[in-house]
XYZ file of C-alpha atoms in Angstrom:
205
model
C 5.737 -22.129 4.331
C 2.933 -24.523 4.270
C 3.102 -27.661 1.950
C 0.140 -26.834 -0.087
C 0.208 -23.813 -2.317
C -1.664 -20.762 -1.877
C -4.961 -20.209 -3.666
C -5.183 -16.509 -3.516
C -2.963 -13.389 -2.952
C -3.148 -10.192 -1.393
C -0.469 -7.670 -2.379
C 0.478 -4.150 -0.813
C 0.564 -1.191 -3.148
C 3.066 1.259 -1.627
C 6.571 -0.236 -1.604
C 5.501 -3.351 -3.543
C 3.222 -2.370 -6.671
C 3.900 1.370 -6.568
C 7.334 3.214 -6.331
C 7.718 6.676 -5.036
C 10.520 8.876 -6.154
C 12.458 10.420 -3.107
C 13.541 13.308 -5.366
C 9.916 14.519 -5.694
C 9.581 15.727 -2.091
C 13.069 16.686 -1.865
C 12.768 19.059 -4.792
C 9.384 20.563 -3.351
C 11.486 20.895 0.096
C 14.416 22.729 -1.723
C 12.239 25.007 -3.610
C 10.609 26.217 -0.579
C 13.631 26.291 1.816
C 12.027 23.491 3.979
C 14.284 21.252 5.914
C 15.056 17.971 4.208
C 12.905 15.120 4.797
C 10.218 17.407 6.667
C 7.251 16.593 4.291
C 7.424 12.895 4.742
C 8.207 13.273 8.397
C 5.169 15.472 8.891
C 2.633 13.604 6.826
C 3.651 10.327 8.492
C 3.447 11.414 12.050
C 1.041 8.942 13.593
C -1.429 11.214 14.782
C -1.944 12.599 11.143
C -1.647 9.472 9.199
C -3.726 7.300 11.143
C -6.937 9.159 10.877
C -6.339 9.506 7.236
C -5.875 5.813 6.587
C -8.593 4.962 9.035
C -11.290 6.953 6.951
C -11.793 9.467 9.650
C -10.509 12.438 7.542
C -10.158 12.881 3.821
C -6.754 12.975 2.044
C -7.320 16.665 1.308
C -7.901 17.276 5.162
C -4.877 15.248 5.886
C -2.751 17.277 3.484
C -4.260 20.478 5.163
C -3.046 19.446 8.437
C 0.375 18.690 7.179
C 0.654 22.078 5.662
C -0.419 23.735 8.950
C 2.492 22.184 10.525
C 5.124 23.203 8.332
C 7.476 26.258 9.350
C 6.137 28.554 6.604
C 3.153 30.850 6.141
C 0.127 28.650 5.215
C -0.250 29.633 1.610
C 3.473 28.777 0.966
C 3.324 25.691 2.973
C 0.204 24.290 1.060
C 2.019 25.162 -2.287
C 4.919 23.041 -1.139
C 2.587 20.113 -0.235
C 0.868 20.477 -3.426
C 3.955 20.205 -5.537
C 4.866 17.086 -3.673
C 1.364 15.551 -4.048
C 1.265 15.944 -7.698
C 3.524 13.153 -8.232
C 1.329 9.907 -7.648
C 4.196 7.531 -8.075
C 4.897 4.901 -10.647
C 4.198 1.208 -11.157
C 6.887 -1.491 -10.912
C 6.359 -3.316 -14.172
C 7.823 -6.468 -12.793
C 5.423 -6.619 -9.775
C 2.497 -5.742 -12.175
C 3.480 -8.567 -14.505
C 3.502 -10.960 -11.482
C -0.132 -9.930 -10.493
C -1.107 -10.432 -14.236
C 0.782 -13.675 -14.155
C -1.049 -14.951 -10.964
C -4.532 -13.917 -12.261
C -3.957 -15.666 -15.552
C -3.147 -18.766 -13.632
C -6.563 -18.622 -11.905
C -5.410 -17.383 -8.683
C -7.467 -14.328 -7.215
C -5.510 -11.255 -6.416
C -6.458 -8.504 -4.064
C -4.846 -5.091 -3.408
C -4.566 -4.682 0.317
C -3.351 -1.266 1.333
C -3.572 1.184 3.992
C -4.759 4.192 1.964
C -6.864 7.301 1.889
C -9.932 8.191 -0.288
C -7.512 9.190 -2.855
C -7.007 5.610 -3.710
C -9.439 5.036 -6.499
C -8.220 8.060 -8.380
C -4.531 7.032 -8.147
C -5.315 3.543 -9.461
C -6.999 5.186 -12.376
C -4.062 7.589 -12.956
C -1.661 4.615 -12.676
C -3.432 2.533 -15.089
C -4.210 -0.044 -12.407
C -8.031 -0.034 -12.293
C -9.200 -3.496 -13.222
C -5.813 -5.186 -12.381
C -7.085 -6.623 -9.154
C -9.951 -8.912 -8.338
C -10.719 -6.836 -5.318
C -9.417 -3.615 -3.789
C -9.055 -3.552 0.128
C -8.552 -0.110 1.080
C -8.422 0.726 4.957
C -9.988 4.097 4.718
C -13.193 2.342 3.102
C -13.259 -0.463 5.801
C -12.360 2.117 8.516
C -9.679 -0.165 9.891
C -6.013 -0.366 8.875
C -3.510 -3.141 8.810
C -2.392 -4.908 10.868
C -5.641 -5.062 12.576
C -6.998 -8.698 12.529
C -10.389 -7.690 11.068
C -8.612 -6.008 8.117
C -7.170 -9.243 7.198
C -10.533 -11.105 7.874
C -12.462 -8.746 5.613
C -9.734 -8.990 2.981
C -9.832 -12.653 2.652
C -13.489 -12.528 2.483
C -13.162 -10.119 -0.441
C -11.293 -12.928 -2.172
C -13.797 -15.594 -0.990
C -10.717 -17.588 0.291
C -9.810 -18.784 4.039
C -6.817 -17.057 5.612
C -4.616 -20.030 5.648
C -4.697 -20.453 1.769
C -4.165 -16.582 1.114
C -0.373 -15.314 0.480
C 0.038 -11.905 1.775
C 2.772 -9.947 0.385
C 3.886 -6.594 2.135
C 7.039 -4.594 2.588
C 6.477 -3.807 6.387
C 7.516 -6.375 8.935
C 4.801 -5.180 11.458
C 2.070 -6.025 8.913
C 3.580 -9.214 8.106
C 3.546 -10.290 11.552
C -0.109 -9.158 11.878
C -1.132 -11.139 8.746
C 0.841 -14.251 10.162
C -1.106 -13.936 13.549
C -4.422 -13.939 11.581
C -3.201 -17.159 9.774
C -2.319 -15.728 6.547
C 0.866 -16.934 4.755
C 2.718 -13.699 5.139
C 5.842 -12.907 2.969
C 8.007 -9.700 3.450
C 8.693 -8.121 0.016
C 12.308 -6.843 -0.445
C 12.239 -6.354 -4.319
C 11.507 -8.421 -7.437
C 14.256 -10.856 -6.383
C 11.527 -12.272 -4.514
C 9.274 -13.239 -7.371
C 10.720 -16.856 -8.032
C 9.892 -17.778 -4.535
C 6.297 -16.208 -4.649
C 5.712 -18.051 -7.929
C 6.396 -21.256 -6.085
C 4.150 -20.251 -3.225
C 1.112 -19.731 -5.620
C 2.492 -22.899 -7.683
C 2.296 -20.805 -10.783
C 3.279 -22.501 -13.985
C 6.816 -22.148 -14.843
């Protein structure tokens, strides 16, 4: 880590600020006699996921394509997808408190996420609207992490040069991309990382 503290932070949404309950897709699969794990496996197939997070298709179109690939008649498959998607996750209270702490100390904080056009509605539903100085959404930029231009645009959104931006994500591949783009990348493993991150931002103790 560089000797001087970071001046701003970019933080990921899913797996960091937002938690997903694995019981939700499991329940939808069980209710419709689907193989365990098939909803996530299908949705995150790269040929379906990439267009959604790159803004080439809407979230609704993505979910439609997921339903067409499930081993059920379409109407039942769509119902299973809708049951799964009704749950929009929960906020990690410690991660959110850290974001607020950083902003209160004068550090600009941006949400930097690979997401669909549903993101703004999700932030509102989760009570996260207004909790960040900037929201950098891959589907709005039409480019996703870990592309170099994603990080460049995210840093511009915070008006901070890359070497002074702390980037927090739970994906190793994305962290490597951030470091290649000269950001200070840190892989999130849980709230046990918070003391280290506070030091990286030189937050008051």
